[in-house]
Amino acid sequence: MAPYLTDWRGMWTGRACAVVFPTSTEEVSAILRWANAHHVPVTPQGGNTGLSGGSVPDESGTGIVLSLVKMDQVRSLNVENLSLTVEAGCVLETIQGVADQAGCLFPLSLAAEGSCTIGGNLATNAGGVGVLRYGVARDLCLGLEVVTPSGEVWDGLRGLRKDNTGYDLRDLFIGSEGTLGVITAAVLKLFPKPHGHFTAMVGLPGIAEAVSLLSRLQGALGPCVTAFELISGQCLDIVLRHRPQLRPPLAAAHPWVALVECSLTVAADAAVDQLQELLMAMVETGEVEDVAVASSIAQRRDLWALREGISEAQGSEGFVIKHDISLRVSDIADFVDQASAALAASQPGIRLGVFGHLGDGNLHFNVLGPEGEDGEVFRTRQDQVNRLVHDLVVEHGGSISAEHGLGVLRRDEAARYKSAVEMRLMSALKKAIDPCGLMNPGKLLAEDAWR
Ligand SMILES: Cc1cc2nc3c(=O)[nH]c(=O)nc-3n(C[C@H](O)[C@H](O)[C@H](O)COP(=O)(O)OP(=O)(O)OC[C@H]3O[C@@H](n4cnc5c(N)ncnc54)[C@H](O)[C@@H]3O)c2cc1C
């Protein structure tokens, strides 16, 4: 049972009386009816790659883990409707492959895509690297099949793009982190496959210049700009140190780099020259320091490997205090300046590993301990660091969890910043749908916050 009881980062280990592996919606329904009758808590689990501790049970050992990994069938593909119906345990990479085989694109993409499941992606409303153009998991879902805590099956798999017949139940379950029911299947939105990609790594003097580059690119190419990933120079150094097989993409070091990707449709092919000209003109004026354009699929893959290797490389440096925050794009430069200065003053020697999906205002504002400091010593500073960073995020009108959800990691912190009205509405929903509190207890909302 061990792999199902500890999360991906090894931060939380729980206990359970069993791990169960249903193979059909009927089996999930039977399990939840049984759990409801016997008051057994249930922790739904997909690929167990979540970063907020939501996918593992608590330490009581009284509940079960309900793993969806054996519900991994593609139920139907409808190319004319640009939709794909899959079971919740389908691995994200498999879904991308099925869409690709059909000449389509399923654009949800994140570094854990080889292990995370679509059920987990929807339960956490995952983001990833394509949000700028295609939106978050919520925007990519046309409908759900859900088993409620009492074992009823709600079939919302009609695959409609418009349905204004009352409260949107789909939206209620998306992002609910297993606390309202079990997602057993979903209809996903597909898109026409781009003809190619323009991918480049750009060296930049500061975040303000990155924001202005993004704005110029969007002005010139509109929705063709599909990814704009910001990486601090310090962060890139750490990846290169731990992944020596990857080469530095630019000749010199830069305070910041951006990994920029444009998806090329037929109309956009003509824009490649314009794009190259724009970047070169910005190099001339000093707004951009250097540019490396990927000229083959292998080079594109290597640029993305630098971005996707960040989490693991940072983990190799010891304990990391992670912040998954979201801000208005226009506030990011100011926030990073203020937070960096405040942290440097209060936590001498700390290192910052800042990267993120700048295009949609999502930063991973990660804080690493001083070089050589014991990870456990650094861990004791976690509460102080979180308070400083989160207070500043909220002062800037941002959110303390952009895409990783609350789980147990951010549950109490979110309650601290949410208004009384928000907390009351969330508690009312929990009470109405899971009155016995058996679905993933203690995650997202503390027991005493809703009972
Ligand atoms: C290297 C790495 C990179 C990552 N990058 C990103 C990123 O860029 N963007 C991003 O958003 N996330 C990212 N993540 C976080 C993680 O991959 C996502 O949260 C993912 O969506 C979780 O999917 P999962 O199947 O592993 O879910 P799990 O970890 O198993 O579960 C996550 C939560 O969803 C609930 N859940 C799972 N399946 C179901 C279901 N069928 N029904 C109801 N509830 C369910 C669980 O109870 C839990 O609360 C990353 C993780 C790693 C390890």
Short mmCIF file of N, CA and C and ligand atoms in Angstrom, two decimals, residues 8 43-51 54-55 68 88 109-112 115-129 177-179 181-184 307-308 311-312 357 364 403-404 440 443, ligand 1:
data_model
loop_
_atom_site.label_atom_id
_atom_site.label_comp_id
_atom_site.label_asym_id
_atom_site.label_seq_id
_atom_site.Cartn_x
_atom_site.Cartn_y
_atom_site.Cartn_z
N TRP A 8 3.70 12.72 -3.71
CA TRP A 8 4.83 12.76 -4.65
C TRP A 8 6.08 13.41 -4.03
N THR A 43 -10.65 8.58 0.34
CA THR A 43 -9.75 9.53 -0.33
C THR A 43 -9.60 9.12 -1.79
N PRO A 44 -10.21 9.86 -2.72
CA PRO A 44 -10.01 9.53 -4.14
C PRO A 44 -8.56 9.83 -4.53
N GLN A 45 -8.03 9.01 -5.41
CA GLN A 45 -6.65 9.24 -5.85
C GLN A 45 -6.50 8.90 -7.33
N GLY A 46 -5.75 9.74 -8.04
CA GLY A 46 -5.43 9.47 -9.45
C GLY A 46 -3.97 9.03 -9.52
N GLY A 47 -3.14 9.87 -10.14
CA GLY A 47 -1.72 9.52 -10.29
C GLY A 47 -0.89 9.84 -9.07
N ASN A 48 -1.50 10.43 -8.05
CA ASN A 48 -0.79 10.81 -6.82
C ASN A 48 0.39 11.74 -7.10
N THR A 49 0.20 12.67 -8.02
CA THR A 49 1.25 13.66 -8.30
C THR A 49 0.91 15.04 -7.74
N GLY A 50 -0.22 15.14 -7.06
CA GLY A 50 -0.67 16.43 -6.51
C GLY A 50 0.40 17.02 -5.57
N LEU A 51 0.44 18.33 -5.51
CA LEU A 51 1.50 18.99 -4.73
C LEU A 51 0.98 19.64 -3.45
N GLY A 54 -3.42 16.56 -1.08
CA GLY A 54 -4.85 16.19 -1.12
C GLY A 54 -5.09 14.73 -1.45
N SER A 55 -4.09 14.05 -2.00
CA SER A 55 -4.35 12.71 -2.55
C SER A 55 -4.04 11.58 -1.59
N LEU A 68 -8.24 5.46 -8.91
CA LEU A 68 -8.98 5.38 -10.18
C LEU A 68 -8.12 4.80 -11.30
N ALA A 88 -11.82 8.46 -15.74
CA ALA A 88 -11.03 9.37 -14.89
C ALA A 88 -9.59 8.95 -14.70
N SER A 109 -1.22 20.45 -20.58
CA SER A 109 0.15 19.93 -20.59
C SER A 109 0.88 20.37 -19.34
N LEU A 110 1.43 19.42 -18.60
CA LEU A 110 2.21 19.77 -17.40
C LEU A 110 3.29 18.72 -17.21
N ALA A 111 4.29 19.08 -16.40
CA ALA A 111 5.46 18.21 -16.29
C ALA A 111 5.13 16.82 -15.74
N ALA A 112 4.00 16.67 -15.04
CA ALA A 112 3.66 15.37 -14.48
C ALA A 112 2.78 14.57 -15.45
N SER A 115 2.28 10.70 -15.57
CA SER A 115 1.69 9.95 -14.45
C SER A 115 0.35 10.50 -13.97
N CYS A 116 0.09 11.79 -14.12
CA CYS A 116 -1.16 12.31 -13.56
C CYS A 116 -2.35 11.86 -14.42
N THR A 117 -3.53 11.80 -13.80
CA THR A 117 -4.72 11.31 -14.50
C THR A 117 -5.66 12.48 -14.76
N ILE A 118 -6.55 12.29 -15.73
CA ILE A 118 -7.47 13.38 -16.05
C ILE A 118 -8.43 13.64 -14.88
N GLY A 119 -8.76 12.60 -14.13
CA GLY A 119 -9.63 12.80 -12.95
C GLY A 119 -8.96 13.73 -11.96
N GLY A 120 -7.66 13.50 -11.72
CA GLY A 120 -6.90 14.36 -10.81
C GLY A 120 -6.74 15.76 -11.39
N ASN A 121 -6.52 15.85 -12.70
CA ASN A 121 -6.39 17.17 -13.34
C ASN A 121 -7.66 17.99 -13.14
N LEU A 122 -8.81 17.33 -13.29
CA LEU A 122 -10.08 18.06 -13.15
C LEU A 122 -10.38 18.34 -11.68
N ALA A 123 -10.08 17.36 -10.82
CA ALA A 123 -10.35 17.56 -9.39
C ALA A 123 -9.51 18.69 -8.80
N THR A 124 -8.34 18.96 -9.42
CA THR A 124 -7.51 20.07 -8.93
C THR A 124 -7.59 21.28 -9.85
N ASN A 125 -8.39 21.19 -10.91
CA ASN A 125 -8.46 22.26 -11.92
C ASN A 125 -7.05 22.67 -12.33
N ALA A 126 -6.30 21.68 -12.85
CA ALA A 126 -4.88 21.91 -13.15
C ALA A 126 -4.69 22.97 -14.24
N GLY A 127 -3.50 23.57 -14.21
CA GLY A 127 -3.17 24.61 -15.18
C GLY A 127 -2.16 24.10 -16.20
N GLY A 128 -0.89 24.36 -15.94
CA GLY A 128 0.15 23.88 -16.84
C GLY A 128 0.59 24.95 -17.82
N VAL A 129 1.20 24.50 -18.93
CA VAL A 129 1.90 25.46 -19.79
C VAL A 129 1.08 25.99 -20.97
N GLU A 177 -11.29 18.82 -5.42
CA GLU A 177 -10.23 18.02 -4.78
C GLU A 177 -10.76 16.78 -4.05
N GLY A 178 -11.74 16.14 -4.64
CA GLY A 178 -12.24 14.89 -4.06
C GLY A 178 -13.09 15.07 -2.82
N THR A 179 -13.51 16.30 -2.52
CA THR A 179 -14.26 16.52 -1.28
C THR A 179 -15.77 16.49 -1.48
N GLY A 181 -17.25 14.37 -4.26
CA GLY A 181 -17.65 13.16 -4.98
C GLY A 181 -16.47 12.65 -5.78
N VAL A 182 -16.72 11.54 -6.51
CA VAL A 182 -15.63 10.93 -7.30
C VAL A 182 -15.94 11.15 -8.78
N ILE A 183 -15.03 11.78 -9.48
CA ILE A 183 -15.17 11.94 -10.93
C ILE A 183 -14.79 10.60 -11.55
N THR A 184 -15.71 10.04 -12.35
CA THR A 184 -15.41 8.74 -12.95
C THR A 184 -15.15 8.84 -14.46
N ARG A 307 12.69 23.74 -18.85
CA ARG A 307 11.55 24.24 -18.08
C ARG A 307 10.96 23.14 -17.21
N GLU A 308 10.82 21.95 -17.82
CA GLU A 308 10.14 20.87 -17.09
C GLU A 308 11.02 20.24 -16.02
N SER A 311 11.31 21.60 -11.23
CA SER A 311 10.83 21.11 -9.92
C SER A 311 11.78 20.06 -9.36
N GLU A 312 12.15 19.10 -10.21
CA GLU A 312 13.02 18.02 -9.70
C GLU A 312 14.39 18.57 -9.33
N HIS A 357 4.25 30.54 -15.17
CA HIS A 357 3.51 30.75 -16.41
C HIS A 357 3.17 32.24 -16.47
N HIS A 364 5.65 30.44 -9.71
CA HIS A 364 6.07 29.52 -8.66
C HIS A 364 7.22 30.25 -7.95
N GLU A 403 -2.79 27.00 -9.11
CA GLU A 403 -3.15 25.78 -9.86
C GLU A 403 -2.96 24.50 -9.08
N HIS A 404 -2.37 24.53 -7.91
CA HIS A 404 -2.13 23.28 -7.18
C HIS A 404 -3.24 22.93 -6.19
N ASN A 440 -12.85 12.67 1.33
CA ASN A 440 -11.52 13.29 1.53
C ASN A 440 -11.50 14.25 2.72
N LYS A 443 -9.44 17.83 3.79
CA LYS A 443 -8.79 18.46 2.65
C LYS A 443 -9.64 19.66 2.20
C1 LIG B 1 6.74 17.52 -11.60
C2 LIG B 1 5.34 18.06 -11.39
C3 LIG B 1 4.91 19.14 -12.13
C4 LIG B 1 3.62 19.64 -11.96
N1 LIG B 1 3.23 20.70 -12.72
C5 LIG B 1 1.98 21.16 -12.58
C6 LIG B 1 1.54 22.26 -13.39
O1 LIG B 1 2.28 22.81 -14.20
N2 LIG B 1 0.26 22.68 -13.23
C7 LIG B 1 -0.59 22.10 -12.32
O2 LIG B 1 -1.73 22.52 -12.22
N3 LIG B 1 -0.19 21.07 -11.54
C8 LIG B 1 1.06 20.59 -11.65
N4 LIG B 1 1.47 19.56 -10.86
C9 LIG B 1 0.54 19.01 -9.85
C10 LIG B 1 -0.23 17.75 -10.29
O3 LIG B 1 0.38 17.07 -11.30
C11 LIG B 1 -1.61 18.12 -10.67
O4 LIG B 1 -2.27 18.63 -9.55
C12 LIG B 1 -2.44 16.94 -11.24
O5 LIG B 1 -3.58 17.53 -11.81
C13 LIG B 1 -2.86 15.90 -10.22
O6 LIG B 1 -3.35 14.75 -10.91
P1 LIG B 1 -3.28 13.32 -10.23
O7 LIG B 1 -3.99 12.35 -11.10
O8 LIG B 1 -1.88 12.95 -9.90
O9 LIG B 1 -4.12 13.56 -8.91
P2 LIG B 1 -3.79 13.13 -7.42
O10 LIG B 1 -2.51 13.71 -6.98
O11 LIG B 1 -3.95 11.67 -7.28
O12 LIG B 1 -4.99 13.86 -6.65
C14 LIG B 1 -5.04 15.25 -6.55
C15 LIG B 1 -6.37 15.66 -5.87
O13 LIG B 1 -7.46 15.30 -6.70
C16 LIG B 1 -8.33 14.36 -6.06
N5 LIG B 1 -8.72 13.38 -7.07
C17 LIG B 1 -7.90 12.64 -7.87
N6 LIG B 1 -8.62 11.93 -8.73
C18 LIG B 1 -9.92 12.19 -8.46
C19 LIG B 1 -11.16 11.76 -9.02
N7 LIG B 1 -11.20 10.90 -10.03
N8 LIG B 1 -12.31 12.24 -8.49
C20 LIG B 1 -12.29 13.13 -7.46
N9 LIG B 1 -11.17 13.57 -6.90
C21 LIG B 1 -10.00 13.11 -7.40
C22 LIG B 1 -7.51 13.77 -4.91
O14 LIG B 1 -8.35 13.36 -3.85
C23 LIG B 1 -6.64 14.96 -4.55
O15 LIG B 1 -7.33 15.83 -3.71
C24 LIG B 1 2.75 19.04 -11.02
C25 LIG B 1 3.19 17.94 -10.27
C26 LIG B 1 4.46 17.45 -10.45
C27 LIG B 1 4.87 16.26 -9.64
#
